[in-house]
């Protein structure tokens, strides 16, 4: 009789171990699903691109560019010097590397001026034709 109790106890332990091993993959699936959703959300957040001619820039890079142009503009600027101030941003070491090919292109000042005037708030809600990836 005692032997049967030991055998049934051993069987109960086996069932308990089996139940725990079945729960682990379910929790692992949950962790993987959550991780996948977080990665997908991060990719979607960075998906908005601003088109300028043949070039495409991330919205965050355009924001950095606009901050740099705002910092370098004097409050009372001569309109004739506007082209020079946009081009001077190209020599700034904090400028995102995405802009280097544009800075090296002939006629870059007009493209840089257009990028400086992009309303990033409208890009964030995808209501501007130059912004893609929404």
Coordinates of C-alpha atoms in Angstrom, one line a residue:
X1 CA 0.0 0.0 0.0
X2 CA 2.8 2.3 0.9
X3 CA 4.4 1.5 -2.5
X4 CA 1.3 2.5 -4.4
X5 CA 1.3 5.9 -2.5
X6 CA 4.9 6.5 -3.5
X7 CA 4.1 5.6 -7.1
X8 CA 1.1 7.8 -7.3
X9 CA 3.0 10.6 -5.6
X10 CA 5.7 10.2 -8.3
X11 CA 3.1 10.3 -11.0
X12 CA 1.6 13.5 -9.5
X13 CA 5.0 15.0 -9.5
X14 CA 5.4 14.1 -13.2
X15 CA 2.1 15.8 -14.0
X16 CA 3.1 18.9 -12.1
X17 CA 6.3 19.1 -14.0
X18 CA 4.5 18.6 -17.3
X19 CA 2.1 21.4 -16.5
X20 CA 4.9 23.7 -15.6
X21 CA 6.7 22.9 -18.8
X22 CA 3.5 23.6 -20.8
X23 CA 3.2 27.0 -19.1
X24 CA 6.7 28.2 -19.9
X25 CA 6.3 28.2 -23.7
X26 CA 3.1 30.2 -23.3
X27 CA 4.8 32.8 -21.2
X28 CA 7.7 32.8 -23.7
X29 CA 5.3 33.4 -26.6
X30 CA 3.9 36.3 -24.7
X31 CA 7.3 37.8 -24.2
X32 CA 8.2 37.3 -27.8
X33 CA 4.9 38.9 -28.9
X34 CA 5.5 41.9 -26.7
X35 CA 9.1 42.3 -27.9
X36 CA 7.9 42.1 -31.6
X37 CA 5.3 44.8 -31.0
X38 CA 7.8 47.1 -29.3
X39 CA 10.2 46.7 -32.3
X40 CA 7.4 47.2 -34.8
X41 CA 6.4 50.4 -32.9
X42 CA 9.9 51.7 -33.0
X43 CA 10.2 51.1 -36.7
X44 CA 6.9 52.8 -37.4
X45 CA 7.9 55.9 -35.3
X46 CA 11.0 56.4 -37.4
X47 CA 9.3 55.6 -40.7
X48 CA 8.3 59.2 -41.7
X49 CA 10.6 60.4 -44.5
X50 CA 10.9 63.8 -46.0
X51 CA 11.6 63.9 -49.7
X52 CA 13.7 66.6 -51.3
X53 CA 14.4 65.9 -54.9
X54 CA 16.2 62.6 -55.2
X55 CA 17.1 62.6 -51.5
X56 CA 15.1 61.2 -48.6
X57 CA 15.7 62.2 -45.0
X58 CA 14.2 60.9 -41.7
X59 CA 11.9 63.4 -39.9
X60 CA 14.2 63.4 -36.9
X61 CA 17.2 64.4 -39.1
X62 CA 15.1 67.3 -40.6
X63 CA 14.3 68.4 -37.1
X64 CA 18.0 68.5 -36.2
X65 CA 18.7 70.4 -39.4
X66 CA 16.0 73.0 -38.6
X67 CA 17.4 73.4 -35.1
X68 CA 20.9 74.0 -36.5
X69 CA 19.6 76.6 -39.0
X70 CA 17.6 78.4 -36.2
X71 CA 20.7 78.5 -34.1
X72 CA 22.9 80.0 -36.8
X73 CA 20.4 82.6 -38.0
X74 CA 20.9 86.1 -36.6
X75 CA 17.6 87.8 -35.6
X76 CA 18.0 90.5 -38.2
X77 CA 19.2 88.7 -41.2
X78 CA 19.8 90.2 -44.6
X79 CA 17.8 88.2 -47.2
X80 CA 20.8 88.2 -49.5
X81 CA 22.7 86.2 -46.9
X82 CA 20.0 83.6 -46.4
X83 CA 21.6 81.2 -48.9
X84 CA 25.0 81.5 -47.2
X85 CA 23.5 80.7 -43.8
X86 CA 21.8 77.5 -45.1
X87 CA 25.0 76.3 -46.7
X88 CA 27.1 77.1 -43.6
X89 CA 25.1 74.5 -41.7
X90 CA 26.8 71.9 -43.9
X91 CA 30.1 72.5 -42.1
X92 CA 28.5 71.9 -38.7
X93 CA 29.8 68.7 -37.2
X94 CA 26.5 67.9 -35.5
X95 CA 24.7 67.8 -38.8
X96 CA 23.3 64.3 -39.5
X97 CA 25.3 62.4 -42.0
X98 CA 22.3 62.0 -44.2
X99 CA 22.7 65.6 -45.4
X100 CA 26.4 65.3 -46.5
X101 CA 25.5 64.1 -50.1
X102 CA 23.0 67.0 -50.4
X103 CA 25.5 69.5 -49.2
X104 CA 28.0 68.4 -51.8
X105 CA 25.5 68.7 -54.6
X106 CA 25.4 71.8 -56.9
X107 CA 22.5 74.0 -56.0
X108 CA 22.1 72.6 -52.5
X109 CA 21.2 75.9 -51.0
X110 CA 17.7 75.8 -52.5
X111 CA 17.1 72.3 -51.3
X112 CA 18.4 73.2 -47.8
X113 CA 16.1 76.2 -47.8
X114 CA 13.1 74.1 -48.6
X115 CA 14.0 71.6 -45.9
X116 CA 14.4 74.4 -43.4
X117 CA 10.9 75.5 -44.2
X118 CA 9.2 72.1 -43.9
X119 CA 6.5 72.2 -41.2
X120 CA 7.4 69.1 -39.1
X121 CA 4.1 69.2 -37.2
X122 CA 2.3 68.6 -40.5
X123 CA 4.7 65.7 -41.4
X124 CA 4.0 64.0 -38.1
X125 CA 0.3 63.8 -39.0
X126 CA 1.2 62.9 -42.6
X127 CA -0.6 65.9 -44.2
X128 CA 2.3 67.1 -46.3
X129 CA 3.1 65.8 -49.7
X130 CA 6.8 65.7 -49.2
X131 CA 6.5 63.4 -46.2
X132 CA 6.1 59.7 -46.8
X133 CA 6.0 56.5 -44.8
X134 CA 2.9 57.1 -42.7

